Short mmCIF file of C-alpha atoms and ligand atoms in Angstrom, two decimals:
data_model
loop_
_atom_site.label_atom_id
_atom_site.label_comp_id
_atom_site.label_asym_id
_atom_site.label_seq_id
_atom_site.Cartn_x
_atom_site.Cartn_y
_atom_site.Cartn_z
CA UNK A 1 -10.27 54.29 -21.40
CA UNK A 2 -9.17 57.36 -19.27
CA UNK A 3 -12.87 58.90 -18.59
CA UNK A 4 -11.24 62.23 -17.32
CA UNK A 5 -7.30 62.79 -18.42
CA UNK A 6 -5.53 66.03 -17.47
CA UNK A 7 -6.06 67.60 -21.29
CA UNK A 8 -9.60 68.89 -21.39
CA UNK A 9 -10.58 65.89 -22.99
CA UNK A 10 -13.11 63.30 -22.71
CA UNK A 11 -13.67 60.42 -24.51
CA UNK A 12 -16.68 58.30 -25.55
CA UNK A 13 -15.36 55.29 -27.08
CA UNK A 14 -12.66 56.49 -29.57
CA UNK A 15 -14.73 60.10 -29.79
CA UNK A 16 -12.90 62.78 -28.23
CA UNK A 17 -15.75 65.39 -26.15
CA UNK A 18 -14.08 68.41 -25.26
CA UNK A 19 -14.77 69.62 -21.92
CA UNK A 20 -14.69 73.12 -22.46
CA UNK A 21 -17.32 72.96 -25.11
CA UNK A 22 -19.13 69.82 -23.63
CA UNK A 23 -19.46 68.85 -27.08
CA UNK A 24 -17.88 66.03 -29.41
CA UNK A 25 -15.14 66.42 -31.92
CA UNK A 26 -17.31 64.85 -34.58
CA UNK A 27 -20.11 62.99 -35.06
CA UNK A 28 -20.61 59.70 -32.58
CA UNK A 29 -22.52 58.15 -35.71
CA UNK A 30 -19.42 57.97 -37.47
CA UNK A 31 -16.71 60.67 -38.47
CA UNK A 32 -15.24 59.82 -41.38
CA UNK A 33 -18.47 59.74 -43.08
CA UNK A 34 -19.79 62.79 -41.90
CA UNK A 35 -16.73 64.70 -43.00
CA UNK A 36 -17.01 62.87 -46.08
CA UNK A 37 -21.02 63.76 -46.38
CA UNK A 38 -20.97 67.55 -45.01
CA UNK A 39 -17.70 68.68 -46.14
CA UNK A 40 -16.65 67.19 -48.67
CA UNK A 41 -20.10 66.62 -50.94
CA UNK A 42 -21.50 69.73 -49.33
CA UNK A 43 -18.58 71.57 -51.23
CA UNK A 44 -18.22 69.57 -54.32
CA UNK A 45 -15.34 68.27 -53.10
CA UNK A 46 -13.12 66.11 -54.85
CA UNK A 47 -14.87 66.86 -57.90
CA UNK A 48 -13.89 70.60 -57.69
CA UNK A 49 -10.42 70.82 -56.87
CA UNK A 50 -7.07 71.61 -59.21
CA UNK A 51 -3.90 72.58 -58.53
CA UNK A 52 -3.76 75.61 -55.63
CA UNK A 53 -6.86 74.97 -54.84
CA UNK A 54 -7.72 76.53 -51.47
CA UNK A 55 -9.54 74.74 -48.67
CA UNK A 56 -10.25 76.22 -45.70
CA UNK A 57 -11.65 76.04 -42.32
CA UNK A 58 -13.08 77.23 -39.02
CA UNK A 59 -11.89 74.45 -36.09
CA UNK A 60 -8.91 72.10 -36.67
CA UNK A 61 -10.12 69.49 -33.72
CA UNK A 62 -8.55 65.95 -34.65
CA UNK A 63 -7.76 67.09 -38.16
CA UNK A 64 -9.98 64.55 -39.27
CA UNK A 65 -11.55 66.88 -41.92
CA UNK A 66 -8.39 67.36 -43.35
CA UNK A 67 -7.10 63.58 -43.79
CA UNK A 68 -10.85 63.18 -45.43
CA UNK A 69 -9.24 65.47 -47.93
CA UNK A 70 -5.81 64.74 -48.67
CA UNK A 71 -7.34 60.85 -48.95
CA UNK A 72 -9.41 61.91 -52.29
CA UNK A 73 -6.88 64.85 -53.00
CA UNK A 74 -5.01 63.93 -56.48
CA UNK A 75 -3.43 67.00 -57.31
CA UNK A 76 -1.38 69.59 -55.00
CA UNK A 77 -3.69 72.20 -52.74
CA UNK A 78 -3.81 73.76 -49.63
CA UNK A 79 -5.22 73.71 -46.95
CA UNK A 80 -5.68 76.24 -43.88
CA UNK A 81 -7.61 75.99 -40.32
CA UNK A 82 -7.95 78.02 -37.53
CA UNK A 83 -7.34 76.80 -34.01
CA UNK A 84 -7.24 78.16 -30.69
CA UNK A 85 -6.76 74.69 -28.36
CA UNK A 86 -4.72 72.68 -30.57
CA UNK A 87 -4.67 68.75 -29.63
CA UNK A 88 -2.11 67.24 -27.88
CA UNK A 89 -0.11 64.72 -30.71
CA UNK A 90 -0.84 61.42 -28.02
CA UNK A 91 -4.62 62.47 -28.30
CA UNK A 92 -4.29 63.54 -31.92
CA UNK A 93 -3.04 59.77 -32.49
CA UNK A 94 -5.89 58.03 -30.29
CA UNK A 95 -8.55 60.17 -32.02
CA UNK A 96 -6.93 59.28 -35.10
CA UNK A 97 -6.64 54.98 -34.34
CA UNK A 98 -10.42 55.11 -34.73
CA UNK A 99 -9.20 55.49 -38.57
CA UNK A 100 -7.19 52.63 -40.06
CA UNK A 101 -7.44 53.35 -43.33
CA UNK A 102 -6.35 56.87 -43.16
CA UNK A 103 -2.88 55.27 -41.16
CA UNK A 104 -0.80 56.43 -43.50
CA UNK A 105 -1.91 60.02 -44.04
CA UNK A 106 -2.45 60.71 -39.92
CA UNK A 107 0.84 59.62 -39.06
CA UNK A 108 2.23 62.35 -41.91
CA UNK A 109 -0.06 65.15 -39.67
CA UNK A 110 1.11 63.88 -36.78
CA UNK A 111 4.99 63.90 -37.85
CA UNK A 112 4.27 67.62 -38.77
CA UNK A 113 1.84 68.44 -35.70
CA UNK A 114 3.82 72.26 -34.59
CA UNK A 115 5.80 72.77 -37.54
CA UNK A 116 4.85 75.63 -39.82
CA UNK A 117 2.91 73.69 -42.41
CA UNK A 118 2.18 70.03 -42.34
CA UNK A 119 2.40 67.66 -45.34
CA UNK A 120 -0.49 65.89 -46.01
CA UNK A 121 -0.99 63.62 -49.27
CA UNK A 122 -1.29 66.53 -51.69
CA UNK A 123 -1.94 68.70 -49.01
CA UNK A 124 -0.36 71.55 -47.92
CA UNK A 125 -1.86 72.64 -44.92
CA UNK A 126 -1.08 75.11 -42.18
CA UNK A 127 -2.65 75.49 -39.02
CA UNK A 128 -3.47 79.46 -37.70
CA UNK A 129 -3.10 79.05 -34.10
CA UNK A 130 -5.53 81.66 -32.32
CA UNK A 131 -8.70 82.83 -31.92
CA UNK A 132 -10.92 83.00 -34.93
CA UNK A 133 -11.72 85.98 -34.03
CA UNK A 134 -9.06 87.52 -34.38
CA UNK A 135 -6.94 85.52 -36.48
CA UNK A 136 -9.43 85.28 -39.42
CA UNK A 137 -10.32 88.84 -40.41
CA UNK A 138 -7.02 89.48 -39.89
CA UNK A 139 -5.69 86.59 -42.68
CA UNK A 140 -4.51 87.87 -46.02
CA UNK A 141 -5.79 84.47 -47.98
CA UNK A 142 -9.17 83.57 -49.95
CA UNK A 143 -10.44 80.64 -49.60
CA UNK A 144 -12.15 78.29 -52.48
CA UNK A 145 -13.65 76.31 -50.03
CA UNK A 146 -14.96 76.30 -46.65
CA UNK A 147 -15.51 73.76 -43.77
CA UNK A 148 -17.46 75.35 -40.95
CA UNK A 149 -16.88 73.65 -38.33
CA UNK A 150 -17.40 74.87 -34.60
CA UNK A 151 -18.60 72.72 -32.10
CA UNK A 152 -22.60 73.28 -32.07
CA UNK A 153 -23.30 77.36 -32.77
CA UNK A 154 -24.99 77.22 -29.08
CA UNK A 155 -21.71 76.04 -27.36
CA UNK A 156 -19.23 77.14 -29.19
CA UNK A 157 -21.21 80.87 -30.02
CA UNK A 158 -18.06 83.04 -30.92
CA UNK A 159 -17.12 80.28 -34.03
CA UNK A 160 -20.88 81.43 -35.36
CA UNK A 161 -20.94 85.07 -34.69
CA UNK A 162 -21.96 87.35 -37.54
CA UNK A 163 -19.18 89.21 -37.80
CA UNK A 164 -17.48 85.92 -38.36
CA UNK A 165 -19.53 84.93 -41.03
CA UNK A 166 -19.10 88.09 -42.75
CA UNK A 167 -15.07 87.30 -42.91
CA UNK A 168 -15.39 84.22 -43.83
CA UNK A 169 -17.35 85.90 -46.92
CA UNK A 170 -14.96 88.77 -47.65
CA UNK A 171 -12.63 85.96 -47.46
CA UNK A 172 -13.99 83.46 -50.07
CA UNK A 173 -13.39 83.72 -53.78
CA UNK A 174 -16.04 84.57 -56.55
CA UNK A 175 -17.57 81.08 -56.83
CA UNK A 176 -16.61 79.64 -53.86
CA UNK A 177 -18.53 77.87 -51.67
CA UNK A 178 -19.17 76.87 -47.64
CA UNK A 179 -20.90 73.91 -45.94
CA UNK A 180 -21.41 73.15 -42.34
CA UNK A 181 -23.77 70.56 -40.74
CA UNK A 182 -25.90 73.34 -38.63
CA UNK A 183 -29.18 74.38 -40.19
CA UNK A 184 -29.09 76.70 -37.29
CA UNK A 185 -31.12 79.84 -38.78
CA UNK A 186 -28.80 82.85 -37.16
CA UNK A 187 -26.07 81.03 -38.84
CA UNK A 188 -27.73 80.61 -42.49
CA UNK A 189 -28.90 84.12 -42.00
CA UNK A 190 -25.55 85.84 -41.08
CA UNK A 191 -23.97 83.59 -44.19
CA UNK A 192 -26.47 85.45 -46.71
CA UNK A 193 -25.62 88.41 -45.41
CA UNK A 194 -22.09 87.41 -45.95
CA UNK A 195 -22.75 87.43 -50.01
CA UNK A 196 -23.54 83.58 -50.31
CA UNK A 197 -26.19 81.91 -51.76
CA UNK A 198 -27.46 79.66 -49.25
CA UNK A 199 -29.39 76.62 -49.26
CA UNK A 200 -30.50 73.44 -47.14
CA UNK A 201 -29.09 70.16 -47.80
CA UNK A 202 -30.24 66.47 -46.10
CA UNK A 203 -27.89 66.64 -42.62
CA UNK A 204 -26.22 63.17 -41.82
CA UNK A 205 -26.97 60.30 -39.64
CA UNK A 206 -30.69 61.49 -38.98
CA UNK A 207 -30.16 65.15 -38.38
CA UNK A 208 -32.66 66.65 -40.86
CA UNK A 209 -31.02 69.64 -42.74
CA UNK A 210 -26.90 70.78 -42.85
CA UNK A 211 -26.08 73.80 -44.59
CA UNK A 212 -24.33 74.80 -48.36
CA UNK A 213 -23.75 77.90 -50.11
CA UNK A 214 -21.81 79.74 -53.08
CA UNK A 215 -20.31 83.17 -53.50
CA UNK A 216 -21.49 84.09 -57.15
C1 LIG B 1 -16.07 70.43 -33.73
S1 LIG B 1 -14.39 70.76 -33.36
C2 LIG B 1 -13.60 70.61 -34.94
C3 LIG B 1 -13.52 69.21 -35.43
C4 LIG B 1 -12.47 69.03 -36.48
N1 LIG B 1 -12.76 69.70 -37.72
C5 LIG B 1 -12.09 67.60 -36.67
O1 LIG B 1 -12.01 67.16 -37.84
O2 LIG B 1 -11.79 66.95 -35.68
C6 LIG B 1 -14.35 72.52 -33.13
C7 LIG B 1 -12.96 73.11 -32.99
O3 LIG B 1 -13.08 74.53 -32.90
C8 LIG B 1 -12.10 75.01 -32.00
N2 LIG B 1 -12.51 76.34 -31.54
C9 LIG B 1 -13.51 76.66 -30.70
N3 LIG B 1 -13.60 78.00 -30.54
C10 LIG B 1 -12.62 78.55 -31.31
C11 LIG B 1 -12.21 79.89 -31.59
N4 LIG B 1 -12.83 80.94 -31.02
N5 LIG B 1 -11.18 80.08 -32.46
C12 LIG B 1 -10.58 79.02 -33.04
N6 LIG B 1 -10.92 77.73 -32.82
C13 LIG B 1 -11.92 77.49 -31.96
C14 LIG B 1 -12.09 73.96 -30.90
O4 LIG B 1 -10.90 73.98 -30.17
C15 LIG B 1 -12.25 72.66 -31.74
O5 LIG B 1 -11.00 72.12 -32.07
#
């Protein structure tokens, strides 16, 4: 292990902890099944999706999210997260070795990592490189679907902000739905604001509450 490598990394284990955030990618108790927990159940995911079916998402990271997808993904949709400090592909792949059995699916992100749009399983996904901030009020799509996932709303503050909330609302289809792990109350708050109908859900690995909602 490389405790401090020149790329603003860290890693615990196979966890990468980003330095500028001094926060982990994903959950030390286990990734895949957090993804699988908060993102996936938390939207009704697979149960939900059908062809064009549009998943998107606040944080890119490892990508891990999406390869939780495109594993349970039977028909064609897309998928679309926005990045500012995209990986390097060498620590995309160690992040990624912590994952056998999604080998075959990381290796197709990481033979599409800076490309346009990245083939995925079923997937098509594209990665908005920017800030949030900018890049998502400005983005002419609607998303079915959201993953919010920022590192924690009192590190990573701007991922959180009201105002971003509120575009991720004006931004989500009638009936579509969002779910983060933070039960943080500023963020529930600025997500009812944002037109959804928000409720708690059992967090993962011991944390008590995560966060769901729908756009009626
Ligand atoms: C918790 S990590 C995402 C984990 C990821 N979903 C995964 O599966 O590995 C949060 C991500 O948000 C990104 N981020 C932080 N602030 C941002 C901003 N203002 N705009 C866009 N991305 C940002 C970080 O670079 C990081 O990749």
């Amino acid at each position: 292990m490389t405790p401090h490598d020149q790329s603003g990394l860290d890693w615990r284990g196979s966890v990468p902890v980003s330095r500028r955030f001094d926060d982990p990618f994903f959950s030390l108790a286990g990734g895949l099944a957090e993804t699988r927990h908060v993102f996936l159940a938390g939207n009704d995911l697979p149960a939900r999706l059908v062809p064009g079916f549009h998943v998107t998402e606040t944080g890119f990271g490892t990508g891990l999210n999406l390869l939780a997808l495109a594993q349970v993904a039977t028909v064609p949709v897309r998928f679309t997260s926005f990045e500012a400090y995209p990986l390097t592909v060498a620590d995309l792949a160690r992040a990624h070795g912590a994952f056998p059995e999604l080998a075959d699916l990381s290796a197709q992100l990481r033979a599409g990592w800076g490309g346009e749009t990245l083939s995925v399983g079923h997937v098509t996904a594209r990665i908005v490189q920017g800030d949030a901030r900018e890049t998502l009020p400005a983005w002419d799509g609607v998303a079915d679907a959201w993953f919010l996932d920022g590192f924690s709303p009192a590190r990573n503050p701007e991922l959180w902000s009201d105002a971003l909330m509120a575009a991720v609302g004006a931004h989500t289809a009638a009936g579509g739905s969002f779910a983060t792990y933070t039960a943080a109350g500023h963020v529930r708050r600025a997500l009812a604001a944002a037109g959804f109908a928000v409720t708690r859900a059992p967090g993962f690995a011991g944390k008590r509450h995560m966060t769901r909602g729908i756009r009626p």
